[in-house]
Short mmCIF file of C-alpha atoms in Angstrom, two decimals:
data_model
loop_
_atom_site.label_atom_id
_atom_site.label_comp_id
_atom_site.label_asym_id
_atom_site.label_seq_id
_atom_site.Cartn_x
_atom_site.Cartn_y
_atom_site.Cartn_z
CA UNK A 1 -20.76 -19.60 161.17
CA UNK A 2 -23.96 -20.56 162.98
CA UNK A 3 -25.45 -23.92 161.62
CA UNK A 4 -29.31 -25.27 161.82
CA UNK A 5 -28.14 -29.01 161.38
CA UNK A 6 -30.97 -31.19 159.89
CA UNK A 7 -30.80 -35.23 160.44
CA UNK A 8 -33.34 -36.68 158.75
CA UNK A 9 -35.21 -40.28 159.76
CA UNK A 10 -36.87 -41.67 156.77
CA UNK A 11 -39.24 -44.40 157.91
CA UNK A 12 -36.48 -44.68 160.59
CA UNK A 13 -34.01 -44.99 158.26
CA UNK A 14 -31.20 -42.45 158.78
CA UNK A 15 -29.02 -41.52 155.84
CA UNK A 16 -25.98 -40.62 157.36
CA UNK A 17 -24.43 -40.72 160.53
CA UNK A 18 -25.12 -37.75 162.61
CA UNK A 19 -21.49 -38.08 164.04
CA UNK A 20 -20.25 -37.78 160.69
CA UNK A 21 -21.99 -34.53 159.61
CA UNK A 22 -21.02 -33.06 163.34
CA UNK A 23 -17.56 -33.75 162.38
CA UNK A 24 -17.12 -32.56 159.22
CA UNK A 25 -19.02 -29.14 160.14
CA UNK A 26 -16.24 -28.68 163.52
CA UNK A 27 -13.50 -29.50 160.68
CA UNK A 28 -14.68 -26.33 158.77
CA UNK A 29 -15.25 -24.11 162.65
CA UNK A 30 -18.88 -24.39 161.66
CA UNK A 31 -20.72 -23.99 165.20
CA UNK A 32 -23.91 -26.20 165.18
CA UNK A 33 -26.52 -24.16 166.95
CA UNK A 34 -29.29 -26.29 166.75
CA UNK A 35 -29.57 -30.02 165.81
CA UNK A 36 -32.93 -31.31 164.83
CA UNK A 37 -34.41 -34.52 163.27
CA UNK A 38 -36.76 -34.45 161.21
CA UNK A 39 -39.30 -37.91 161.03
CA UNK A 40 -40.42 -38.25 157.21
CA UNK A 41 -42.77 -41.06 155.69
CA UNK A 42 -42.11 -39.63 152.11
CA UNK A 43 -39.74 -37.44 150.09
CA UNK A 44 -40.95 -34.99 147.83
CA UNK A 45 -39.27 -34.95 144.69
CA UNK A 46 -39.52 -31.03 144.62
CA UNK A 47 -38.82 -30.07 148.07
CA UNK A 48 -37.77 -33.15 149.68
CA UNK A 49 -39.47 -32.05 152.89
CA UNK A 50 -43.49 -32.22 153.65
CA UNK A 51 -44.90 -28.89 153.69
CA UNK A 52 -45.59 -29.41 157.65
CA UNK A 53 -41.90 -29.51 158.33
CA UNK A 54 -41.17 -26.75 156.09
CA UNK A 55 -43.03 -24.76 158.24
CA UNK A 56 -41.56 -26.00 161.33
CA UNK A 57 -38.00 -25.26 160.00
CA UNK A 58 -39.13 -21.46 158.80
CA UNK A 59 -40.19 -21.16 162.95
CA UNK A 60 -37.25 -22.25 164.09
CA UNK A 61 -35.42 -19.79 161.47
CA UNK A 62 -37.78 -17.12 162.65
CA UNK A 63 -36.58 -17.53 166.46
CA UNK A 64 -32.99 -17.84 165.93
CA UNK A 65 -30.31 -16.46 163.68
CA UNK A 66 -28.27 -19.03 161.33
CA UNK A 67 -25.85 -18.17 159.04
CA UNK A 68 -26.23 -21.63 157.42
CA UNK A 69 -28.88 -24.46 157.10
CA UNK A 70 -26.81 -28.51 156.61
CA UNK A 71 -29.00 -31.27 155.80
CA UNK A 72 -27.42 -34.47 156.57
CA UNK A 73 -28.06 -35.86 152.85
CA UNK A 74 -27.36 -34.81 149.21
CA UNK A 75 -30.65 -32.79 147.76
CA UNK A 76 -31.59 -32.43 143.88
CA UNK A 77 -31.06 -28.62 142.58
CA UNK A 78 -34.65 -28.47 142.54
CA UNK A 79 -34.94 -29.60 145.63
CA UNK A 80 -32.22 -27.27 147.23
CA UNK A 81 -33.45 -24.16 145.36
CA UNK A 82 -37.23 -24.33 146.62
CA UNK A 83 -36.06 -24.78 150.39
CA UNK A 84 -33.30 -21.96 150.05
CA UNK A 85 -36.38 -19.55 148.65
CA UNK A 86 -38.50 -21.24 151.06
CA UNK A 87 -36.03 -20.80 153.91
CA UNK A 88 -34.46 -17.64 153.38
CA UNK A 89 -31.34 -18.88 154.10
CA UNK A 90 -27.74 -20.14 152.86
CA UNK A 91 -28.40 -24.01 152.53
CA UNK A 92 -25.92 -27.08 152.04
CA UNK A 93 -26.27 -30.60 151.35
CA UNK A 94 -23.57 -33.15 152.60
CA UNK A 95 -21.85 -33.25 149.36
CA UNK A 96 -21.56 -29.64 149.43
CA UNK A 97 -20.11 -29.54 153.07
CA UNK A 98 -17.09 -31.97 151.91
CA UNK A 99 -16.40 -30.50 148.79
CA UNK A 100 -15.72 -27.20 151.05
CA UNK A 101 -13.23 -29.49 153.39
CA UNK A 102 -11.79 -30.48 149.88
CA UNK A 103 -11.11 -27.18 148.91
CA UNK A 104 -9.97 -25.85 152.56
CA UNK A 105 -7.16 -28.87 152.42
CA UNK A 106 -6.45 -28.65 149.08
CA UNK A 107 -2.34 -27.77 148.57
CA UNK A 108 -0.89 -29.98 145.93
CA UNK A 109 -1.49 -29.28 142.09
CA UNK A 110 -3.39 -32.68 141.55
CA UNK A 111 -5.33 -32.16 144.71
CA UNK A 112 -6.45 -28.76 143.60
CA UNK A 113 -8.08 -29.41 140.23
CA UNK A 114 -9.37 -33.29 141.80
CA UNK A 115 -11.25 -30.02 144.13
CA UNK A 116 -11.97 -27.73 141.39
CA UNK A 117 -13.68 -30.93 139.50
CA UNK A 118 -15.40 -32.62 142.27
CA UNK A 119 -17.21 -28.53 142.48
CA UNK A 120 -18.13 -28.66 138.69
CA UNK A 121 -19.38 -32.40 138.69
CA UNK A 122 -21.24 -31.31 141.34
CA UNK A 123 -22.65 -28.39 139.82
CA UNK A 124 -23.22 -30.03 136.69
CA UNK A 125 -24.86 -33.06 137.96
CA UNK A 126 -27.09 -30.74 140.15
CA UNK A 127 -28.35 -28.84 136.91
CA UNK A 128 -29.12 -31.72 135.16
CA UNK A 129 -31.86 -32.74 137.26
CA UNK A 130 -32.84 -28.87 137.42
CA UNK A 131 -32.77 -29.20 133.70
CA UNK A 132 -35.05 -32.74 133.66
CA UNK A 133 -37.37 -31.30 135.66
CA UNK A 134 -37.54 -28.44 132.86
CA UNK A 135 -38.05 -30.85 130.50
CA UNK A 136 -40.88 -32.74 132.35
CA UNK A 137 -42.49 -29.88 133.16
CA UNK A 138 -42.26 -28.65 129.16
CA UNK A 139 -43.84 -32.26 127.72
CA UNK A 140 -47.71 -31.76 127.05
CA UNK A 141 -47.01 -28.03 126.94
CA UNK A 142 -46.19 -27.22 123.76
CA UNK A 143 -43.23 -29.58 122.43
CA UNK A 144 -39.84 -29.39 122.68
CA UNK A 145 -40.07 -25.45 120.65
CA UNK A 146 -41.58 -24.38 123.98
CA UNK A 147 -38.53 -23.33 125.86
CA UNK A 148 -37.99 -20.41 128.25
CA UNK A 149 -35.42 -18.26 129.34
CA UNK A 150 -34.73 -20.23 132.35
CA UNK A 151 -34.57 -23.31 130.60
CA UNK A 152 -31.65 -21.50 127.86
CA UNK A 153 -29.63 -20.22 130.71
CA UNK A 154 -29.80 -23.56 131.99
CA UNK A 155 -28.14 -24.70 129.05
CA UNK A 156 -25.56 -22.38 128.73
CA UNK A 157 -24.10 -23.08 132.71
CA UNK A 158 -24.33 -26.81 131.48
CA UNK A 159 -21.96 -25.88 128.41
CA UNK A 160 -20.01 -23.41 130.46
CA UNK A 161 -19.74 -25.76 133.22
CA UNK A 162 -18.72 -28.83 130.79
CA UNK A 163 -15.79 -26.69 128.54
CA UNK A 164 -14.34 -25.69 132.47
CA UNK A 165 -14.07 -29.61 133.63
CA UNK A 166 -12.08 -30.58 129.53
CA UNK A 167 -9.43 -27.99 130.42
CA UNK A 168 -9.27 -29.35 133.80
CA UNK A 169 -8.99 -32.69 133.36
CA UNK A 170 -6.76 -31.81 130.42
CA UNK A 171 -4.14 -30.16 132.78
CA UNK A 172 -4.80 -32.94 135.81
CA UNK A 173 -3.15 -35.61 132.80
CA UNK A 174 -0.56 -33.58 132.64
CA UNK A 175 0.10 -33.43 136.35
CA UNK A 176 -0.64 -37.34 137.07
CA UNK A 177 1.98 -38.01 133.83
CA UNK A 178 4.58 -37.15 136.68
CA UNK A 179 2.76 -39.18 139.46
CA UNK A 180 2.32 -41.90 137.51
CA UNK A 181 6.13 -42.27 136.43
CA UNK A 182 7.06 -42.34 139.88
CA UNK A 183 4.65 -44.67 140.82
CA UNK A 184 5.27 -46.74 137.80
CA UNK A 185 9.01 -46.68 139.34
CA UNK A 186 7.66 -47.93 142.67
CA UNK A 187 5.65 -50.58 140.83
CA UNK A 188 8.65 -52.12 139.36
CA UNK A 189 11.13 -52.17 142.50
CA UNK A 190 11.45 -55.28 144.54
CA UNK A 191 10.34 -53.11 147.65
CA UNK A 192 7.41 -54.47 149.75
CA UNK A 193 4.23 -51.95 149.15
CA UNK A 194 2.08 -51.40 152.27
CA UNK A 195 -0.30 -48.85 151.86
CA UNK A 196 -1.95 -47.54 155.53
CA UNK A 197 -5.63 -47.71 155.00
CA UNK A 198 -9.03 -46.75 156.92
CA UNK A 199 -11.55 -43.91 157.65
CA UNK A 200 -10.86 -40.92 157.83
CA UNK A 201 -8.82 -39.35 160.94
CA UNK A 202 -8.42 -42.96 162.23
CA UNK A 203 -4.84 -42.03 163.28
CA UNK A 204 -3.44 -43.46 159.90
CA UNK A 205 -0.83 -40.05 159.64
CA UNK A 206 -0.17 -40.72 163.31
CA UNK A 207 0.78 -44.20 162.09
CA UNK A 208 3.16 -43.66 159.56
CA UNK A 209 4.94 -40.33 161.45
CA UNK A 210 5.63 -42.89 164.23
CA UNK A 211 7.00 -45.47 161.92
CA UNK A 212 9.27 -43.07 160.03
CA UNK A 213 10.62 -41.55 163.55
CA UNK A 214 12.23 -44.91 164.14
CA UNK A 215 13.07 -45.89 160.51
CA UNK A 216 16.78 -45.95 159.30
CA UNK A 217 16.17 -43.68 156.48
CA UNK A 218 13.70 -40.80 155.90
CA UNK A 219 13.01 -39.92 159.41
CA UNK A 220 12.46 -36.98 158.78
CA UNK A 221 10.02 -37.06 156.57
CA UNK A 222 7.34 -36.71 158.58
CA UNK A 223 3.49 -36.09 157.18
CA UNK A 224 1.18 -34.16 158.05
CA UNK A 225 -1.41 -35.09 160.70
CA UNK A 226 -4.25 -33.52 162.72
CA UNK A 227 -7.67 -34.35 164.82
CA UNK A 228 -9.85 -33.46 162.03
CA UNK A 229 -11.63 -34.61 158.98
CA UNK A 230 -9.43 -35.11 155.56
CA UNK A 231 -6.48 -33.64 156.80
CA UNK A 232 -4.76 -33.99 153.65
CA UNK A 233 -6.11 -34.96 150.46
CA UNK A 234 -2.78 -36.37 149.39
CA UNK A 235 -1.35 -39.67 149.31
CA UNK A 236 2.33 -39.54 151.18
CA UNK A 237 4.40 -42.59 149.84
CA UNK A 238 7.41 -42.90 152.32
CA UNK A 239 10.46 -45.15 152.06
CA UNK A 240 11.06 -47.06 156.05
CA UNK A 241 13.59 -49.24 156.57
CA UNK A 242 13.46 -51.19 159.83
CA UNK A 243 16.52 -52.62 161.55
CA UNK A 244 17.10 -56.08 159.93
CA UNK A 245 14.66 -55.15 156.54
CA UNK A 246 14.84 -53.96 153.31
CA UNK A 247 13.29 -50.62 152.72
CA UNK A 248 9.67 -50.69 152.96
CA UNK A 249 7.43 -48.27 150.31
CA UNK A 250 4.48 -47.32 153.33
CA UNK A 251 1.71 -44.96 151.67
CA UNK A 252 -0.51 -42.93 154.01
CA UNK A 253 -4.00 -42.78 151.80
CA UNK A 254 -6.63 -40.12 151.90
CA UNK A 255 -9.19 -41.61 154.77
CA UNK A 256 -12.39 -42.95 153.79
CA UNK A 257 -16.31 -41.79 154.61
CA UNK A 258 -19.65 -43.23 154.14
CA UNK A 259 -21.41 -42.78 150.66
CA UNK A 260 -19.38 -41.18 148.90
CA UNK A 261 -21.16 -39.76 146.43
CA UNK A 262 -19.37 -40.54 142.74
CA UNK A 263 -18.75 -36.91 142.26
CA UNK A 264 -16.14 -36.86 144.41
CA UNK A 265 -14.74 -40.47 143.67
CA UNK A 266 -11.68 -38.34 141.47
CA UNK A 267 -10.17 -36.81 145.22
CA UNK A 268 -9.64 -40.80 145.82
CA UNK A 269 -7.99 -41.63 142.53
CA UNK A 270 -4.51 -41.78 143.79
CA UNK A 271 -5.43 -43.71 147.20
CA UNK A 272 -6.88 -46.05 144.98
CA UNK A 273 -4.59 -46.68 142.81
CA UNK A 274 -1.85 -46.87 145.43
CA UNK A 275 -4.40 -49.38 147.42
CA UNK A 276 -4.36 -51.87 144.08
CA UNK A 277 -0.94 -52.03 144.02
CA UNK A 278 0.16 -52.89 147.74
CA UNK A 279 1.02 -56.36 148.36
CA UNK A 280 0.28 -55.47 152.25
CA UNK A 281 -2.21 -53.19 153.65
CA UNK A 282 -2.31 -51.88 157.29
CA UNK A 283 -6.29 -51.02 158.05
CA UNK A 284 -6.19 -48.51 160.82
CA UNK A 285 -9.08 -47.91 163.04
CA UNK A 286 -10.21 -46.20 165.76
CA UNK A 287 -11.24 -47.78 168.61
CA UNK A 288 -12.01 -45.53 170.80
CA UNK A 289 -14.88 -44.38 168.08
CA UNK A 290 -18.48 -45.31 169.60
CA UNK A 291 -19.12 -46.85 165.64
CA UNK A 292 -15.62 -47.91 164.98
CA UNK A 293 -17.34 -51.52 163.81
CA UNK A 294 -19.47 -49.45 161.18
CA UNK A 295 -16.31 -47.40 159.93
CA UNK A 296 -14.34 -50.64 159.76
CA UNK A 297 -17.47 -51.99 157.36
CA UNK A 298 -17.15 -49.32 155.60
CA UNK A 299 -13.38 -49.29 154.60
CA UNK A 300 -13.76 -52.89 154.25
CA UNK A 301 -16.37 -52.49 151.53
CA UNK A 302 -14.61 -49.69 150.03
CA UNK A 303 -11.90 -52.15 149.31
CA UNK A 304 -14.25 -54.87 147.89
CA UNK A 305 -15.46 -52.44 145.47
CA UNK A 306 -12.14 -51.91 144.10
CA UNK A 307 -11.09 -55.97 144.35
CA UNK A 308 -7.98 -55.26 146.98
CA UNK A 309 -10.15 -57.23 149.38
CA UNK A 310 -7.81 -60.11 148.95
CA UNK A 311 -4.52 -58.36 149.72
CA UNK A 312 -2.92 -59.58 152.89
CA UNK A 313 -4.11 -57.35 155.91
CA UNK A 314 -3.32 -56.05 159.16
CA UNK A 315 -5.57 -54.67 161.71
CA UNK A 316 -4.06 -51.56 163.37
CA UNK A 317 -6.88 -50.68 166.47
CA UNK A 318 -5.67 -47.29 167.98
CA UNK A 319 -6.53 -44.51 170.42
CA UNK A 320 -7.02 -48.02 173.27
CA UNK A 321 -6.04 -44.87 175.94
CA UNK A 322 -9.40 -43.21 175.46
CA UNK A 323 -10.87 -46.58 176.10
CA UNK A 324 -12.11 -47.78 179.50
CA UNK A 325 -12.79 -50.89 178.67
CA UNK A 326 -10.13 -52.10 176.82
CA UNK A 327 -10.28 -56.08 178.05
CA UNK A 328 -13.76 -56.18 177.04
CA UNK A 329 -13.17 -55.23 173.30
CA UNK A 330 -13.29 -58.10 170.95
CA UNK A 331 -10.66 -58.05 168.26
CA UNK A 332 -10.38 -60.16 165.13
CA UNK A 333 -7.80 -62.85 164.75
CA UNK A 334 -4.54 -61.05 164.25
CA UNK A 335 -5.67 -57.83 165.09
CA UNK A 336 -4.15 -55.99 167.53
CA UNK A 337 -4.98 -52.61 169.99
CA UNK A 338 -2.03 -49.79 170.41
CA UNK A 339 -1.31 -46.55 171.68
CA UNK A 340 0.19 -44.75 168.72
CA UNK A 341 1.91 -42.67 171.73
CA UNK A 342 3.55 -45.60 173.50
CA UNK A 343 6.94 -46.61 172.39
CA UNK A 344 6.55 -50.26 172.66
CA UNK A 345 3.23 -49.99 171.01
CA UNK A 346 4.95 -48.56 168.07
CA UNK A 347 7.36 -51.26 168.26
CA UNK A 348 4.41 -54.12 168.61
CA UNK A 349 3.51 -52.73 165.15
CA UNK A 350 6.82 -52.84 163.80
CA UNK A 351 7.51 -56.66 165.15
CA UNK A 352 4.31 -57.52 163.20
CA UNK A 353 4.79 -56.31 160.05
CA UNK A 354 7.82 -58.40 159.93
CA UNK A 355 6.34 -61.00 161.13
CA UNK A 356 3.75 -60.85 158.75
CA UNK A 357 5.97 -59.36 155.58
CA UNK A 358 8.46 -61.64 155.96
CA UNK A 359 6.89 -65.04 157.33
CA UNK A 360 8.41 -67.08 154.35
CA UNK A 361 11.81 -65.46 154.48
CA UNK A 362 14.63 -66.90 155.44
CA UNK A 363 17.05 -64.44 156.66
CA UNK A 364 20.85 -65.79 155.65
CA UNK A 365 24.27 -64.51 156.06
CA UNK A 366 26.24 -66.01 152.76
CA UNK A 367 30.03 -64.70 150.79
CA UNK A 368 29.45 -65.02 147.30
CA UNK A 369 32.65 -65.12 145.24
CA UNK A 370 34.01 -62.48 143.13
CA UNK A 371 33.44 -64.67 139.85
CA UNK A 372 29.82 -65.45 140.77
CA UNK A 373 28.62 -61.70 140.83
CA UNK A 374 25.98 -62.61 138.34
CA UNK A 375 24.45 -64.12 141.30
CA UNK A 376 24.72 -61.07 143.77
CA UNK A 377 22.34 -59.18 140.90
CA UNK A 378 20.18 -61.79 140.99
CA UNK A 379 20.17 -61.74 144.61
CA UNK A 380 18.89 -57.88 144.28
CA UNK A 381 17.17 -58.02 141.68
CA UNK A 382 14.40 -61.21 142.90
CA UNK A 383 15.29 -60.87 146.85
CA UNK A 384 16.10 -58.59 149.47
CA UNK A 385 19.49 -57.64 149.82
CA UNK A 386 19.98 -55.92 153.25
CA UNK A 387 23.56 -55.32 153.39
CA UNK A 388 26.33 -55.78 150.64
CA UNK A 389 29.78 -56.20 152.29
CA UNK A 390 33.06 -56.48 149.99
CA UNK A 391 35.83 -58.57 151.46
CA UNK A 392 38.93 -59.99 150.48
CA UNK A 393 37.47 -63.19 148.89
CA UNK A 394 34.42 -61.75 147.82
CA UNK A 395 31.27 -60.29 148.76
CA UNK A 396 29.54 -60.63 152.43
CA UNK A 397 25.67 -60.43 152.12
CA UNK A 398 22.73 -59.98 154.84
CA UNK A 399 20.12 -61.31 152.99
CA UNK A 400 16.23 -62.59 152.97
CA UNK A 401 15.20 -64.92 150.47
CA UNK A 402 11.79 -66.31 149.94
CA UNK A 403 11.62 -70.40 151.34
CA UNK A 404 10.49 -71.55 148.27
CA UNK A 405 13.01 -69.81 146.63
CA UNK A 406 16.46 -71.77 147.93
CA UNK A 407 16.34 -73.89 145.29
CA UNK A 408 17.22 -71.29 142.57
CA UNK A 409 20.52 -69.94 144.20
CA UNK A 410 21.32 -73.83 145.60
CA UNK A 411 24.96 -73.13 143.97
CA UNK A 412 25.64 -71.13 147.39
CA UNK A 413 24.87 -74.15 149.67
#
C-alpha cells in the first residue's frame, strides 16, 4: 500500500505529530511514498483544503501512483467526500487509520465489538455533519418538505447505522458482566493494584513480561508484546509475587495517543477503569523517543481527565541503550532510567516498587497461638500475610503490617 501522507501546518500550528501518523501507517505495512506539508491560513468547511493546494495534491497524484491518500487530522464527511471525488483516490483521516489498527489487533470478544463500535460511531458521527450540511443547504429553499433522495438515504444509513451499535452494545454488557465480576473480585482482595501505564509501545508489555519471568507465581504468563503501535487492545491483569511480598495484581493497559478522538474513547474503557482502581501506577516511557517529554504530557493529562492523577506514581524511563547521552537526561525526582533487557535493571524496578509499596510496612516474624486464630484472619484479611507456618504451639507467620496499624493486633507484643 503506497501512501501520499499529508501534514498539515495551520498558521503553524500542526495538529498531530508527524511521528505519530508515520508510526501508525508502518504498524499497518503502509509504505509512505511521499510526505508533504501543506501551509494553510484557513480551513474550508467543505473541503478543508484551499483550492490552490487541491490542485497541487491532484499534480502530485498525476505524477505518481498511490494506493492511498492519509491526512494527518480527522476531516468532516463532507469534507472527505469532495477531496476523494476531487482526488480520485482512496482517502483516510487519522481516526480512520487507528480504527484500522483497532480492527487488525482486535482478538478478544470485548475488544472486537469496542472495534466494531468505534467503526459505527465513526460512521455515524461522520454522517451527521454530511446530514447538517443537508439541512443548511435545504433552509431558504423550500422548508423542511424540500428533501431529496440524497438527503433520505442519508437517513436511512443513520437508522441502519444506529439499530447496528443497540445490538452491539447490547452484547458488549453481556461480555463486560464477566469482566466486571472478576474485576469486582480484584477490587475486593487485599492485593496491592498497580496498573503499568503510558503511551503507546513505550515498552509497558516489555515491563510486565520481565516482571512475571522473575515472579514466584505466574511466570509463565507472559503477554504479548511487539515494536509497534497498539499491540494489543486488551488489558492483561497478572498476579506477581516477589520474593519477600504478597502477590501483587500488575495490569498492562492499552497505551495511550494524542487526541483521541471520543469515538474511540470505548477501546479504552477497561484501561480506564483498571487505571481508577490501582492504588499504584507504574508510568512507563520511552526515553529514547525524540518527544518522550510530550508523550509523558500526554499520559499525564490523560490521567487528570479521569482524576487518577493523585494515585501514587512511579516513573519507569526505558530503552536508556538507544540513548547516547544518557548522563545528560534530566529525570524527575524518583524517576528512574532502565534497560528492560538488563537483569539488574529489572531488579532496580523490582527493589523500588517495594520500596515504594511497602514504605509503611513493617515486615514481622510473629507465632500466634492456636486459641487466637481469630487473629490470624484478621491478619489476612486487613494485612499481608506472606507465609502461614503451623507448628506445634501454633501458627508461624511472615508478615507485613501497616505502621500505623500495630496498635490493633498489640495483643501479639
Amino acid at each position: 500500500m503506497k501512501v501520499l501522507l499529508l501534514n498539515i501546518n495551520f498558521k503553524g500550528y500542526l495538529f498531530n505529530p508527524i511521528e505519530e501518523m508515520v508510526s501508525l501507517l508502518g504498524t499497518l505495512d503502509y509504505e509512505i511514498k511521499s510526505l508533504l506539508e501543506l501551509k494553510l491560513k484557513e480551513i474550508k468547511k467543505n473541503t478543508f483544503l484551499t483550492k490552490g493546494l487541491i490542485e497541487e495534491v491532484k499534480e502530485l497524484v498525476k505524477v505518481d501512483k498511490y494506493d492511498l491518500i492519509v491526512f494527518n487530522n480527522d476531516l468532516s464527511e463532507q469534507q472527505y467526500v469532495n477531496l476523494k471525488e476531487a482526488f480520485g483516490v482512496p482517502l483516510c483521516d487519522r481516526t480512520e487509520i487507528i480504527i484500522k489498527i483497532f480492527e487488525m489487533q482486535s482478538f478478544s470478544s470485548e475488544a472486537i465489538i469496542e472495534t466494531q463500535l468505534a467503526r459505527l460511531r465513526y460512521r455515524a458521527l461522520r454522517l451527521r455533519e454530511y446530514q447538517e450540511h443537508y439541512d443548511q443547504q435545504r433552509s431558504g429553499k423550500g422548508g423542511i418538505n424540500n428533501r431529496g433522495q440524497g438527503e433520505k438515504e442519508i437517513e436511512l444509513r443513520r437508522r441502519e447505522i444506529d439499530k447496528k451499535i443497540q445490538t452491539l452494545n447490547k452484547r458488549l454488557v453481556q461480555v463486560m458482566k464477566v469482566r466486571d465480576m472478576r474485576r469486582l473480585k480484584r477490587e475486593n482482595s487485599q492485593s496491592f493494584k498497580i496498573a503499568i501505564v503510558g503511551f503507546t509501545n513505550a515498552g509497558k508489555s516489555t515491563l510486565l513480561n520481565r516482571l512475571l519471568a522473575i515472579s514466584e507465581q505466574n511466570s509463565d504468563k507472559l503477554v504479548k508484546e511487539e515494536d509497534r503501535l497498539f499491540a494489543t487492545l486488551n488489558t492483561a491483569v497478572r498476579s506477581i509475587k516477589f520474593q519477600d511480598t504478597p502477590p501483587i495484581l500488575m495490569t498492562d493497559t492499552v497505551g495511550f495517543i494524542s487526541n483521541i478522538s471520543p469515538v474511540l474513547f470505548s477501546s479504552f474503557y477497561a484501561t480506564f477503569e483498571e487505571i481508577m482502581v490501582a492504588d499504584f501506577l507504574i508510568h512507563v516511557i520511552d526515553g529514547s523517543s525524540i518527544d518522550c517529554m510530550r508523550k509523558k504530557a500526554v499520559t499525564e493529562d490523560i490521567l487528570k481527565m479521569f482524576g487518577v492523577d493523585d494515585v501514587p506514581i512511579l516513573e519507569v524511563y526505558t530503552k536508556y541503550d538507544k540513548l547516547d547521552n544518557k548522563e545528560n537526561f534530566h529525570l524527575d525526582p524518583g524517576a528512574i532510567f532502565v534497560n528492560l533487557n538488563d537483569q539488574k535493571d529489572v531488579e532496580l524496578i523490582v527493589e523500588t516498587i517495594k520500596q515504594r509499596l511497602f514504605a509503611d510496612y513493617v515486615n514481622l516474624k510473629i507465632l500466634v497461638p492456636y486459641e487466637k486464630s481469630d487473629v490470624v484472619h484478621r491478619l489476612r484479611n486487613e494485612e499481608y500475610v506472606i507465609k502461614c507456618e503451623e507448628k506445634e504451639d501454633g501458627y508461624l507467620l511472615n508478615v507485613k503490617i501497616k505502621r500505623g496499624h500495630l496498635f490493633h493486633f498489640k495483643e501479639l507484643f
